[in-house]
mmCIF file of C-alpha atoms in Angstrom:
data_model
loop_
_atom_site.group_PDB
_atom_site.id
_atom_site.type_symbol
_atom_site.label_atom_id
_atom_site.label_comp_id
_atom_site.label_asym_id
_atom_site.label_seq_id
_atom_site.Cartn_x
_atom_site.Cartn_y
_atom_site.Cartn_z
ATOM 1 C CA MET A 1 84.527 -39.755 -51.206
ATOM 2 C CA LYS A 2 84.750 -36.125 -48.994
ATOM 3 C CA ILE A 3 81.877 -36.607 -46.323
ATOM 4 C CA LEU A 4 80.393 -33.013 -44.516
ATOM 5 C CA VAL A 5 79.113 -33.856 -41.318
ATOM 6 C CA ILE A 6 76.459 -31.677 -39.883
ATOM 7 C CA ASN A 7 75.504 -31.195 -35.867
ATOM 8 C CA ALA A 8 72.984 -29.303 -35.929
ATOM 9 C CA GLY A 9 71.125 -27.526 -32.456
ATOM 10 C CA SER A 10 69.075 -24.121 -31.324
ATOM 11 C CA SER A 11 71.370 -22.073 -32.143
ATOM 12 C CA SER A 12 74.148 -23.721 -33.317
ATOM 13 C CA LEU A 13 76.135 -25.671 -35.973
ATOM 14 C CA LYS A 14 79.323 -28.065 -35.630
ATOM 15 C CA TYR A 15 80.463 -29.898 -38.585
ATOM 16 C CA GLN A 16 83.840 -31.937 -39.747
ATOM 17 C CA LEU A 17 84.228 -32.817 -43.739
ATOM 18 C CA ILE A 18 86.017 -36.267 -43.625
ATOM 19 C CA ASP A 19 88.214 -37.667 -45.958
ATOM 20 C CA MET A 20 86.721 -41.266 -46.608
ATOM 21 C CA ASP A 21 90.227 -42.870 -47.862
ATOM 22 C CA THR A 22 91.886 -42.457 -45.074
ATOM 23 C CA GLU A 23 88.994 -41.673 -42.635
ATOM 24 C CA GLU A 24 90.559 -38.617 -41.071
ATOM 25 C CA MET A 25 89.106 -34.788 -40.858
ATOM 26 C CA ILE A 26 90.017 -32.379 -42.963
ATOM 27 C CA ALA A 27 88.171 -29.413 -42.069
ATOM 28 C CA LYS A 28 86.012 -28.574 -38.747
ATOM 29 C CA GLY A 29 83.857 -25.487 -36.878
ATOM 30 C CA ASN A 30 81.443 -24.092 -35.587
ATOM 31 C CA CYS A 31 78.700 -21.786 -36.148
ATOM 32 C CA GLU A 32 77.871 -20.075 -32.339
ATOM 33 C CA ARG A 33 74.649 -18.365 -31.414
ATOM 34 C CA ILE A 34 72.385 -18.653 -35.048
ATOM 35 C CA GLY A 35 69.860 -16.026 -34.315
ATOM 36 C CA ILE A 36 70.739 -14.325 -31.565
ATOM 37 C CA GLN A 37 73.438 -11.270 -31.382
ATOM 38 C CA GLY A 38 77.096 -11.735 -31.160
ATOM 39 C CA GLY A 39 77.160 -15.051 -33.493
ATOM 40 C CA ILE A 40 80.648 -16.825 -33.714
ATOM 41 C CA PHE A 41 81.937 -17.847 -36.217
ATOM 42 C CA SER A 42 85.651 -20.715 -35.772
ATOM 43 C CA HIS A 43 86.790 -22.526 -39.180
ATOM 44 C CA LYS A 44 89.768 -24.879 -38.453
ATOM 45 C CA THR A 45 91.659 -26.926 -41.139
ATOM 46 C CA ALA A 46 93.328 -30.221 -40.529
ATOM 47 C CA ASP A 47 97.043 -28.717 -40.841
ATOM 48 C CA GLY A 48 96.303 -25.701 -38.441
ATOM 49 C CA ARG A 49 95.334 -22.959 -40.694
ATOM 50 C CA LYS A 50 92.312 -21.229 -38.807
ATOM 51 C CA LYS A 51 89.556 -18.500 -39.818
ATOM 52 C CA ASP A 52 87.570 -16.555 -36.789
ATOM 53 C CA LEU A 53 84.605 -14.726 -37.127
ATOM 54 C CA GLN A 54 82.391 -12.529 -35.157
ATOM 55 C CA VAL A 55 78.916 -12.089 -37.888
ATOM 56 C CA GLU A 56 75.609 -12.195 -36.764
ATOM 57 C CA MET A 57 73.739 -15.773 -38.088
ATOM 58 C CA ALA A 58 69.902 -15.202 -38.499
ATOM 59 C CA SER A 59 68.630 -18.769 -39.435
ATOM 60 C CA HIS A 60 70.319 -21.991 -39.809
ATOM 61 C CA THR A 61 70.937 -21.037 -43.760
ATOM 62 C CA ASP A 62 73.105 -17.994 -42.787
ATOM 63 C CA ALA A 63 74.998 -20.472 -41.171
ATOM 64 C CA PHE A 64 76.090 -23.237 -44.075
ATOM 65 C CA LYS A 65 76.154 -20.319 -46.366
ATOM 66 C CA LEU A 66 79.863 -19.832 -44.227
ATOM 67 C CA VAL A 67 80.596 -23.065 -43.420
ATOM 68 C CA THR A 68 80.642 -23.174 -47.412
ATOM 69 C CA ALA A 69 82.370 -20.127 -48.079
ATOM 70 C CA ALA A 70 85.119 -21.259 -45.485
ATOM 71 C CA LEU A 71 85.031 -25.029 -47.491
ATOM 72 C CA THR A 72 85.638 -23.470 -50.388
ATOM 73 C CA ASP A 73 87.700 -20.257 -49.324
ATOM 74 C CA LYS A 74 91.652 -19.696 -51.089
ATOM 75 C CA GLN A 75 93.259 -18.925 -47.688
ATOM 76 C CA VAL A 76 90.939 -22.018 -45.352
ATOM 77 C CA GLY A 77 89.688 -24.066 -47.852
ATOM 78 C CA VAL A 78 90.038 -27.288 -48.366
ATOM 79 C CA ILE A 79 88.018 -28.382 -51.588
ATOM 80 C CA LYS A 80 87.382 -26.763 -54.756
ATOM 81 C CA ASP A 81 83.834 -26.666 -55.108
ATOM 82 C CA LEU A 82 81.046 -27.859 -53.489
ATOM 83 C CA SER A 83 80.914 -30.280 -55.860
ATOM 84 C CA GLU A 84 83.895 -32.171 -54.293
ATOM 85 C CA VAL A 85 80.975 -33.092 -51.031
ATOM 86 C CA THR A 86 80.039 -36.310 -51.838
ATOM 87 C CA ALA A 87 77.394 -36.402 -49.336
ATOM 88 C CA ILE A 88 76.643 -35.121 -46.140
ATOM 89 C CA GLY A 89 75.054 -36.791 -43.368
ATOM 90 C CA HIS A 90 73.273 -35.515 -39.835
ATOM 91 C CA ARG A 91 72.896 -36.167 -36.320
ATOM 92 C CA VAL A 92 69.132 -36.562 -35.142
ATOM 93 C CA ALA A 93 68.720 -37.019 -30.861
ATOM 94 C CA GLN A 94 65.290 -38.503 -30.856
ATOM 95 C CA GLY A 95 64.316 -41.903 -33.542
ATOM 96 C CA GLY A 96 61.341 -43.210 -31.392
ATOM 97 C CA ALA A 97 60.020 -46.345 -31.929
ATOM 98 C CA ILE A 98 60.206 -45.203 -35.883
ATOM 99 C CA PHE A 99 63.865 -45.453 -36.883
ATOM 100 C CA SER A 100 66.268 -48.022 -35.458
ATOM 101 C CA LYS A 101 68.257 -47.377 -38.331
ATOM 102 C CA SER A 102 70.388 -45.004 -40.326
ATOM 103 C CA LEU A 103 68.970 -44.093 -43.304
ATOM 104 C CA PHE A 104 68.667 -42.202 -46.220
ATOM 105 C CA ILE A 105 66.993 -38.426 -46.555
ATOM 106 C CA ASN A 106 63.872 -38.215 -48.264
ATOM 107 C CA ASP A 107 60.329 -36.388 -47.858
ATOM 108 C CA ASP A 108 59.191 -39.363 -45.546
ATOM 109 C CA VAL A 109 62.304 -39.312 -43.619
ATOM 110 C CA ILE A 110 62.300 -35.410 -42.707
ATOM 111 C CA GLU A 111 57.804 -36.285 -41.480
ATOM 112 C CA GLY A 112 59.195 -38.926 -39.383
ATOM 113 C CA ILE A 113 61.568 -36.437 -37.296
ATOM 114 C CA LYS A 114 59.085 -34.066 -37.744
ATOM 115 C CA SER A 115 56.769 -36.142 -35.978
ATOM 116 C CA LEU A 116 59.099 -36.924 -33.314
ATOM 117 C CA ILE A 117 59.827 -33.483 -31.926
ATOM 118 C CA PRO A 118 57.247 -33.767 -29.035
ATOM 119 C CA LEU A 119 59.614 -36.253 -27.702
ATOM 120 C CA ALA A 120 62.953 -34.322 -28.716
ATOM 121 C CA PRO A 121 61.901 -30.907 -29.165
ATOM 122 C CA LEU A 122 65.307 -29.228 -27.827
ATOM 123 C CA HIS A 123 67.134 -31.930 -29.992
ATOM 124 C CA ASN A 124 64.734 -32.900 -33.190
ATOM 125 C CA GLY A 125 63.249 -28.951 -33.745
ATOM 126 C CA PRO A 126 66.973 -27.417 -34.462
ATOM 127 C CA GLU A 127 68.356 -31.016 -36.499
ATOM 128 C CA LEU A 128 65.604 -30.500 -38.304
ATOM 129 C CA GLN A 129 66.000 -26.780 -39.691
ATOM 130 C CA GLY A 130 70.042 -28.305 -40.459
ATOM 131 C CA ILE A 131 68.553 -30.806 -42.733
ATOM 132 C CA LEU A 132 66.081 -28.351 -44.001
ATOM 133 C CA ALA A 133 68.890 -25.550 -44.652
ATOM 134 C CA SER A 134 71.064 -28.581 -45.724
ATOM 135 C CA ARG A 135 69.137 -29.307 -48.986
ATOM 136 C CA GLU A 136 68.521 -25.204 -49.375
ATOM 137 C CA ILE A 137 72.478 -24.761 -49.114
ATOM 138 C CA PHE A 138 73.774 -27.882 -51.120
ATOM 139 C CA GLY A 139 70.248 -28.720 -53.461
ATOM 140 C CA LYS A 140 67.902 -31.842 -54.200
ATOM 141 C CA ASP A 141 71.068 -33.843 -56.221
ATOM 142 C CA VAL A 142 73.684 -34.183 -52.966
ATOM 143 C CA PRO A 143 72.607 -36.489 -51.464
ATOM 144 C CA GLU A 144 71.946 -36.814 -47.652
ATOM 145 C CA CYS A 145 71.793 -39.346 -44.603
ATOM 146 C CA VAL A 146 70.536 -39.012 -40.874
ATOM 147 C CA VAL A 147 71.948 -40.853 -38.008
ATOM 148 C CA PHE A 148 70.428 -41.370 -35.038
ATOM 149 C CA ASP A 149 71.499 -41.001 -31.629
ATOM 150 C CA THR A 150 68.516 -43.430 -30.192
ATOM 151 C CA ALA A 151 69.301 -46.364 -33.248
ATOM 152 C CA PHE A 152 71.883 -48.237 -31.116
ATOM 153 C CA HIS A 153 69.602 -48.670 -28.427
ATOM 154 C CA SER A 154 66.653 -50.230 -29.974
ATOM 155 C CA THR A 155 67.607 -53.530 -29.257
ATOM 156 C CA MET A 156 66.211 -53.225 -25.819
ATOM 157 C CA PRO A 157 64.231 -55.751 -24.750
ATOM 158 C CA LYS A 158 60.226 -54.490 -24.087
ATOM 159 C CA LYS A 159 60.798 -55.439 -20.089
ATOM 160 C CA ALA A 160 64.353 -53.491 -20.147
ATOM 161 C CA TYR A 161 62.525 -50.095 -21.952
ATOM 162 C CA MET A 162 58.986 -50.077 -20.305
ATOM 163 C CA PHE A 163 57.755 -48.003 -17.843
ATOM 164 C CA ALA A 164 55.512 -48.757 -14.689
ATOM 165 C CA ILE A 165 53.229 -46.478 -15.672
ATOM 166 C CA PRO A 166 49.740 -47.048 -16.488
ATOM 167 C CA TYR A 167 49.841 -49.066 -20.436
ATOM 168 C CA GLU A 168 47.867 -46.706 -22.074
ATOM 169 C CA TYR A 169 50.520 -43.680 -22.161
ATOM 170 C CA TYR A 170 52.844 -45.841 -24.006
ATOM 171 C CA GLU A 171 50.104 -46.536 -26.374
ATOM 172 C CA LYS A 172 49.106 -42.825 -26.854
ATOM 173 C CA TYR A 173 52.642 -41.016 -26.347
ATOM 174 C CA LYS A 174 54.984 -44.035 -27.130
ATOM 175 C CA ILE A 175 56.425 -42.592 -23.190
ATOM 176 C CA ARG A 176 59.806 -45.361 -22.314
ATOM 177 C CA ARG A 177 63.176 -45.401 -22.532
ATOM 178 C CA TYR A 178 65.030 -45.077 -25.422
ATOM 179 C CA GLY A 179 68.202 -44.096 -24.207
ATOM 180 C CA PHE A 180 71.022 -41.639 -25.943
ATOM 181 C CA HIS A 181 74.674 -41.189 -27.128
ATOM 182 C CA GLY A 182 74.282 -44.547 -29.382
ATOM 183 C CA THR A 183 76.463 -43.464 -32.278
ATOM 184 C CA SER A 184 79.290 -42.912 -29.224
ATOM 185 C CA HIS A 185 78.205 -46.089 -27.461
ATOM 186 C CA ARG A 186 78.213 -48.075 -30.665
ATOM 187 C CA TYR A 187 81.811 -46.460 -31.924
ATOM 188 C CA VAL A 188 83.506 -47.229 -28.486
ATOM 189 C CA SER A 189 82.281 -50.286 -27.782
ATOM 190 C CA ALA A 190 83.551 -52.090 -31.363
ATOM 191 C CA ARG A 191 86.465 -49.894 -31.326
ATOM 192 C CA CYS A 192 87.327 -51.636 -27.952
ATOM 193 C CA ALA A 193 86.820 -55.477 -29.172
ATOM 194 C CA GLN A 194 89.145 -54.427 -31.566
ATOM 195 C CA LEU A 195 91.686 -53.864 -29.075
ATOM 196 C CA MET A 196 90.573 -56.307 -27.149
ATOM 197 C CA HIS A 197 91.103 -59.188 -30.684
ATOM 198 C CA GLN A 198 87.211 -60.561 -29.273
ATOM 199 C CA PRO A 199 84.267 -60.091 -31.177
ATOM 200 C CA LEU A 200 82.126 -57.976 -29.823
ATOM 201 C CA GLU A 201 79.196 -60.404 -29.463
ATOM 202 C CA ASP A 202 81.430 -62.594 -26.955
ATOM 203 C CA ILE A 203 81.682 -59.513 -24.793
ATOM 204 C CA ASN A 204 80.416 -58.716 -21.930
ATOM 205 C CA MET A 205 80.435 -54.743 -21.835
ATOM 206 C CA VAL A 206 79.612 -51.521 -19.986
ATOM 207 C CA THR A 207 80.285 -48.547 -22.015
ATOM 208 C CA CYS A 208 80.388 -45.356 -19.907
ATOM 209 C CA HIS A 209 80.188 -41.895 -21.755
ATOM 210 C CA ILE A 210 80.666 -38.892 -19.530
ATOM 211 C CA GLY A 211 80.831 -35.730 -19.281
ATOM 212 C CA ASN A 212 78.926 -32.617 -19.536
ATOM 213 C CA GLY A 213 75.905 -34.954 -21.148
ATOM 214 C CA SER A 214 76.626 -38.514 -19.652
ATOM 215 C CA SER A 215 75.147 -42.290 -19.745
ATOM 216 C CA LEU A 216 76.022 -45.845 -19.686
ATOM 217 C CA ALA A 217 74.749 -48.568 -21.699
ATOM 218 C CA ALA A 218 75.228 -52.205 -21.285
ATOM 219 C CA ILE A 219 76.373 -54.318 -24.607
ATOM 220 C CA HIS A 220 75.456 -57.930 -24.126
ATOM 221 C CA GLY A 221 75.784 -60.355 -27.168
ATOM 222 C CA GLY A 222 76.831 -57.341 -29.203
ATOM 223 C CA GLU A 223 73.522 -55.186 -28.715
ATOM 224 C CA VAL A 224 72.361 -53.046 -25.858
ATOM 225 C CA ILE A 225 70.294 -54.644 -23.821
ATOM 226 C CA ASP A 226 69.730 -51.462 -21.752
ATOM 227 C CA THR A 227 71.071 -47.451 -20.431
ATOM 228 C CA SER A 228 70.611 -45.035 -18.504
ATOM 229 C CA MET A 229 69.181 -42.331 -20.158
ATOM 230 C CA GLY A 230 65.190 -42.444 -21.008
ATOM 231 C CA LEU A 231 62.588 -40.451 -22.104
ATOM 232 C CA THR A 232 64.724 -37.625 -22.066
ATOM 233 C CA PRO A 233 68.474 -36.937 -21.577
ATOM 234 C CA LEU A 234 67.644 -36.417 -18.525
ATOM 235 C CA ASP A 235 67.386 -39.937 -17.048
ATOM 236 C CA GLY A 236 70.298 -41.860 -15.526
ATOM 237 C CA PHE A 237 73.197 -40.574 -13.221
ATOM 238 C CA MET A 238 73.555 -36.579 -11.959
ATOM 239 C CA MET A 239 75.618 -34.696 -14.740
ATOM 240 C CA GLY A 240 76.845 -31.416 -15.219
ATOM 241 C CA THR A 241 73.842 -29.618 -14.704
ATOM 242 C CA ARG A 242 71.222 -32.309 -14.579
ATOM 243 C CA SER A 243 70.021 -34.723 -12.377
ATOM 244 C CA GLY A 244 69.736 -37.704 -13.251
ATOM 245 C CA SER A 245 67.410 -39.991 -11.931
ATOM 246 C CA LEU A 246 65.089 -38.642 -8.351
ATOM 247 C CA ASP A 247 61.924 -39.931 -6.832
ATOM 248 C CA PRO A 248 58.856 -38.856 -8.784
ATOM 249 C CA SER A 249 57.847 -37.355 -5.829
ATOM 250 C CA VAL A 250 60.211 -34.957 -5.422
ATOM 251 C CA VAL A 251 59.560 -32.830 -8.175
ATOM 252 C CA THR A 252 56.215 -32.459 -7.646
ATOM 253 C CA PHE A 253 56.988 -31.802 -3.758
ATOM 254 C CA ILE A 254 59.219 -28.948 -5.100
ATOM 255 C CA MET A 255 56.099 -27.899 -7.745
ATOM 256 C CA GLU A 256 54.308 -27.179 -5.077
ATOM 257 C CA LYS A 257 55.869 -25.984 -2.333
ATOM 258 C CA GLU A 258 57.641 -23.278 -4.639
ATOM 259 C CA GLY A 259 54.740 -22.598 -6.790
ATOM 260 C CA LEU A 260 56.790 -23.740 -10.305
ATOM 261 C CA THR A 261 55.007 -24.337 -13.345
ATOM 262 C CA PRO A 262 56.465 -27.472 -15.473
ATOM 263 C CA GLU A 263 58.772 -25.142 -17.554
ATOM 264 C CA GLN A 264 60.335 -23.839 -14.128
ATOM 265 C CA MET A 265 60.508 -27.124 -13.119
ATOM 266 C CA ASP A 266 62.043 -28.793 -16.236
ATOM 267 C CA GLU A 267 65.034 -25.882 -16.222
ATOM 268 C CA ILE A 268 65.748 -26.778 -12.684
ATOM 269 C CA LEU A 269 65.721 -30.157 -13.403
ATOM 270 C CA ASN A 270 67.926 -29.927 -16.829
ATOM 271 C CA LYS A 271 70.035 -26.164 -16.136
ATOM 272 C CA LYS A 272 70.562 -25.880 -12.208
ATOM 273 C CA SER A 273 70.981 -29.845 -11.034
ATOM 274 C CA GLY A 274 73.721 -32.211 -10.810
ATOM 275 C CA LEU A 275 77.070 -31.163 -10.352
ATOM 276 C CA LEU A 276 75.562 -27.483 -10.051
ATOM 277 C CA GLY A 277 73.266 -27.889 -7.873
ATOM 278 C CA ILE A 278 75.536 -30.121 -6.058
ATOM 279 C CA SER A 279 78.566 -28.284 -5.896
ATOM 280 C CA GLY A 280 77.753 -24.983 -7.344
ATOM 281 C CA PHE A 281 80.288 -25.788 -10.079
ATOM 282 C CA SER A 282 78.611 -26.965 -13.635
ATOM 283 C CA ASP A 283 82.267 -27.715 -14.683
ATOM 284 C CA ASP A 284 84.277 -29.912 -14.009
ATOM 285 C CA ARG A 285 87.855 -28.279 -13.897
ATOM 286 C CA ASP A 286 86.119 -26.086 -11.481
ATOM 287 C CA VAL A 287 84.735 -28.646 -9.610
ATOM 288 C CA THR A 288 88.354 -31.057 -9.199
ATOM 289 C CA LYS A 289 90.039 -27.132 -8.160
ATOM 290 C CA ALA A 290 87.344 -26.607 -5.470
ATOM 291 C CA GLU A 291 87.252 -30.422 -3.708
ATOM 292 C CA ILE A 292 91.159 -29.877 -3.800
ATOM 293 C CA GLU A 293 90.973 -26.469 -2.018
ATOM 294 C CA GLY A 294 88.839 -28.165 0.701
ATOM 295 C CA ASN A 295 85.665 -27.736 -0.592
ATOM 296 C CA LYS A 296 82.667 -29.942 1.430
ATOM 297 C CA ARG A 297 79.668 -29.688 -1.373
ATOM 298 C CA ALA A 298 82.786 -30.397 -4.326
ATOM 299 C CA ILE A 299 83.926 -33.866 -2.392
ATOM 300 C CA LEU A 300 80.507 -34.137 -1.871
ATOM 301 C CA ALA A 301 79.683 -34.104 -6.102
ATOM 302 C CA HIS A 302 82.330 -36.244 -6.822
ATOM 303 C CA GLU A 303 81.334 -38.575 -4.175
ATOM 304 C CA MET A 304 78.176 -38.854 -5.638
ATOM 305 C CA LEU A 305 78.565 -39.273 -9.515
ATOM 306 C CA SER A 306 81.475 -41.998 -8.809
ATOM 307 C CA TYR A 307 78.699 -43.974 -6.530
ATOM 308 C CA GLN A 308 76.293 -43.429 -9.097
ATOM 309 C CA ILE A 309 78.235 -45.182 -11.971
ATOM 310 C CA ILE A 310 79.306 -47.780 -9.541
ATOM 311 C CA LYS A 311 75.784 -48.630 -8.625
ATOM 312 C CA PHE A 312 74.533 -48.540 -12.379
ATOM 313 C CA ILE A 313 77.561 -50.631 -13.391
ATOM 314 C CA GLY A 314 76.941 -53.218 -10.886
ATOM 315 C CA SER A 315 73.266 -53.728 -11.850
ATOM 316 C CA TYR A 316 74.094 -53.763 -15.462
ATOM 317 C CA ALA A 317 77.192 -56.737 -14.361
ATOM 318 C CA ALA A 318 74.094 -58.274 -12.458
ATOM 319 C CA ALA A 319 71.262 -58.048 -16.059
ATOM 320 C CA MET A 320 74.184 -59.093 -17.601
ATOM 321 C CA ASN A 321 75.934 -62.264 -15.752
ATOM 322 C CA GLY A 322 79.181 -60.801 -15.809
ATOM 323 C CA LEU A 323 80.912 -58.280 -16.756
ATOM 324 C CA ASP A 324 84.447 -58.625 -19.170
ATOM 325 C CA CYS A 325 85.498 -54.954 -19.447
ATOM 326 C CA ILE A 326 84.396 -51.958 -18.874
ATOM 327 C CA VAL A 327 85.270 -48.671 -20.985
ATOM 328 C CA PHE A 328 85.765 -44.785 -20.224
ATOM 329 C CA THR A 329 84.952 -41.990 -23.091
ATOM 330 C CA ALA A 330 83.782 -38.442 -23.782
ATOM 331 C CA GLY A 331 85.580 -35.470 -21.949
ATOM 332 C CA LEU A 332 85.601 -36.362 -18.516
ATOM 333 C CA GLY A 333 85.556 -40.713 -19.062
ATOM 334 C CA GLU A 334 88.758 -40.085 -21.703
ATOM 335 C CA ASN A 335 90.623 -36.577 -19.233
ATOM 336 C CA GLN A 336 89.201 -37.763 -15.231
ATOM 337 C CA THR A 337 92.011 -40.181 -14.510
ATOM 338 C CA HIS A 338 90.776 -39.450 -10.757
ATOM 339 C CA LEU A 339 87.337 -39.778 -11.791
ATOM 340 C CA ARG A 340 88.160 -42.943 -13.518
ATOM 341 C CA TYR A 341 89.635 -44.630 -9.932
ATOM 342 C CA SER A 342 87.693 -43.507 -7.936
ATOM 343 C CA ILE A 343 84.473 -45.687 -10.348
ATOM 344 C CA CYS A 344 86.991 -48.839 -10.464
ATOM 345 C CA ARG A 345 88.304 -49.278 -7.030
ATOM 346 C CA GLY A 346 84.248 -48.764 -6.146
ATOM 347 C CA LEU A 347 84.084 -52.304 -8.476
ATOM 348 C CA LYS A 348 86.791 -54.165 -6.239
ATOM 349 C CA PHE A 349 84.204 -56.849 -5.797
ATOM 350 C CA PHE A 350 83.570 -57.883 -9.611
ATOM 351 C CA GLY A 351 87.799 -57.701 -9.658
ATOM 352 C CA VAL A 352 88.238 -54.571 -10.672
ATOM 353 C CA LYS A 353 91.725 -53.167 -10.441
ATOM 354 C CA ILE A 354 93.326 -50.145 -12.314
ATOM 355 C CA ASP A 355 96.716 -49.449 -13.155
ATOM 356 C CA PRO A 356 97.025 -46.049 -11.890
ATOM 357 C CA VAL A 357 100.772 -45.685 -14.312
ATOM 358 C CA LEU A 358 98.707 -46.494 -17.025
ATOM 359 C CA ASN A 359 94.886 -44.566 -16.000
ATOM 360 C CA ASP A 360 97.348 -41.606 -15.712
ATOM 361 C CA LYS A 361 99.060 -41.543 -19.240
ATOM 362 C CA MET A 362 95.371 -42.263 -20.668
ATOM 363 C CA ILE A 363 94.618 -38.529 -21.480
ATOM 364 C CA HIS A 364 94.348 -35.873 -24.506
ATOM 365 C CA GLY A 365 93.312 -38.150 -27.001
ATOM 366 C CA ARG A 366 95.102 -41.537 -26.565
ATOM 367 C CA GLU A 367 93.615 -44.990 -26.416
ATOM 368 C CA GLY A 368 93.867 -48.119 -24.341
ATOM 369 C CA LYS A 369 93.819 -50.488 -21.546
ATOM 370 C CA ILE A 370 93.876 -49.279 -18.302
ATOM 371 C CA SER A 371 93.506 -52.134 -16.058
ATOM 372 C CA ALA A 372 96.112 -53.861 -14.092
ATOM 373 C CA PHE A 373 97.649 -56.894 -15.416
ATOM 374 C CA ASP A 374 95.812 -59.287 -13.085
ATOM 375 C CA SER A 375 92.676 -57.402 -13.113
ATOM 376 C CA LYS A 376 89.412 -59.679 -13.694
ATOM 377 C CA VAL A 377 87.779 -57.012 -15.409
ATOM 378 C CA ALA A 378 89.353 -54.995 -18.896
ATOM 379 C CA VAL A 379 89.179 -51.699 -17.943
ATOM 380 C CA TYR A 380 89.231 -49.006 -21.315
ATOM 381 C CA VAL A 381 89.610 -45.490 -22.034
ATOM 382 C CA VAL A 382 88.616 -44.837 -26.047
ATOM 383 C CA PRO A 383 88.281 -41.524 -27.405
ATOM 384 C CA THR A 384 84.694 -41.900 -29.071
ATOM 385 C CA ASN A 385 84.786 -40.418 -32.572
ATOM 386 C CA GLU A 386 80.250 -39.840 -33.600
ATOM 387 C CA GLU A 387 81.246 -37.872 -36.293
ATOM 388 C CA LEU A 388 82.821 -41.002 -38.059
ATOM 389 C CA VAL A 389 80.220 -43.196 -37.421
ATOM 390 C CA ILE A 390 77.947 -40.456 -38.912
ATOM 391 C CA ALA A 391 80.105 -40.430 -42.589
ATOM 392 C CA ARG A 392 81.015 -43.964 -42.026
ATOM 393 C CA ASP A 393 77.033 -44.733 -42.155
ATOM 394 C CA THR A 394 76.871 -41.948 -44.897
ATOM 395 C CA LYS A 395 79.523 -43.804 -47.047
ATOM 396 C CA GLU A 396 77.829 -47.040 -46.400
ATOM 397 C CA ILE A 397 74.232 -45.625 -48.147
ATOM 398 C CA VAL A 398 75.186 -43.831 -50.639
ATOM 399 C CA GLU A 399 77.494 -46.622 -52.245
ATOM 400 C CA LYS A 400 74.133 -48.852 -51.677
ATOM 401 C CA LEU A 401 72.353 -45.988 -53.598
ATOM 402 C CA THR A 402 74.893 -45.902 -56.328
ATOM 403 C CA TYR A 403 75.008 -49.709 -56.601
ATOM 404 C CA ALA A 404 71.322 -50.174 -56.714
ATOM 405 C CA SER A 405 70.758 -47.576 -59.687
ATOM 406 C CA THR A 406 73.495 -47.899 -61.576
ATOM 407 C CA GLU A 407 72.842 -52.071 -61.817
ATOM 408 C CA ASP A 408 68.822 -52.341 -61.451
ATOM 409 C CA LYS A 409 67.573 -49.009 -62.729
ATOM 410 C CA THR A 410 64.755 -49.216 -59.773
ATOM 411 C CA VAL A 411 63.853 -47.586 -56.650
ATOM 412 C CA VAL A 412 65.683 -48.524 -53.892
ATOM 413 C CA ASP A 413 63.566 -49.843 -51.079
ATOM 414 C CA LEU A 414 64.954 -48.040 -47.827
ATOM 415 C CA GLU A 415 64.287 -51.421 -45.662
ATOM 416 C CA ASP A 416 67.336 -52.324 -47.674
ATOM 417 C CA ILE A 417 69.467 -49.977 -46.880
#
């Protein structure tokens, strides 16, 4: 079984073709600047063959045509024809209160995703375009499934996901905490439990997805009980260009003083704040370089980031009544050794002790334990693999559909999948 995993953005389309017999990527690529002049297409196979093009892509449908052409290309292709693609799995950011698990895509699911666009206009809209374009290219005979980023967080209790605003806004607009990066948190938590040789249900774990976009999740009894992102990915701690949590009056104060519209304020909080707002650099590598050179704002930015993450981990440890394990993942979590060290040093009250030698070794895709032998809390680095989670869910759904249609000859109830 070969499954094509799609992650569509407003002007991009990332893909991976995964062989589910080995669970290994056999080809991957990216379509950039869709609908914008100067389009770029890149394709790479597991054995190192590449194809890079500068090509205009007016729509996601045009992007899919490039993807399918590359997959079957004589020089860089990995399949003879598209019939070798068993199924397609899509990532969608916002499942709202409607979707709490991965599903086979039918017209009702598409309408549900469309209804959630107001909650995540920058994500659900483009991701829906990707689904519709995929259906147009592959046809309805190829099963397509969707995995929601919010689904893993759907176990949060109401006391954790509600905001203390008039209840009518929750009833009218479903304003609440949803959380994001759920597919990543789900993968690394399960993988870390395997590395620890313990059931996930027996571990109080905080998973730290730290990249340009970042979030933490508190996992107790195998389920998420709290997470740092909220209604949108803006909530939580500071990120590359996002502010994270702040006093709501800061927003109204700046808007009044500067005469800003909601759209302009949204732009500031999402794209001009965080590490960029404090240090002047959005890429952490640049922040690190500036910090080494003695730049006081860069030093402050890293101090703020570590401090905020430490506070979240501490609060989650209290919420779970204990802490057994911390997991670092994503770009910074997997590679920024100084950030991991700083965070763990700030948690020594909990008995967290990091091994500096192991910490320095655990970069560039390596996974493993970085805590010292006498640390009371285990600390791991686990590279995330969201695409594999999407492929696994898609495989499971398709196999259930195939079994149901073969054995029962009845319509499959999506609630049973």
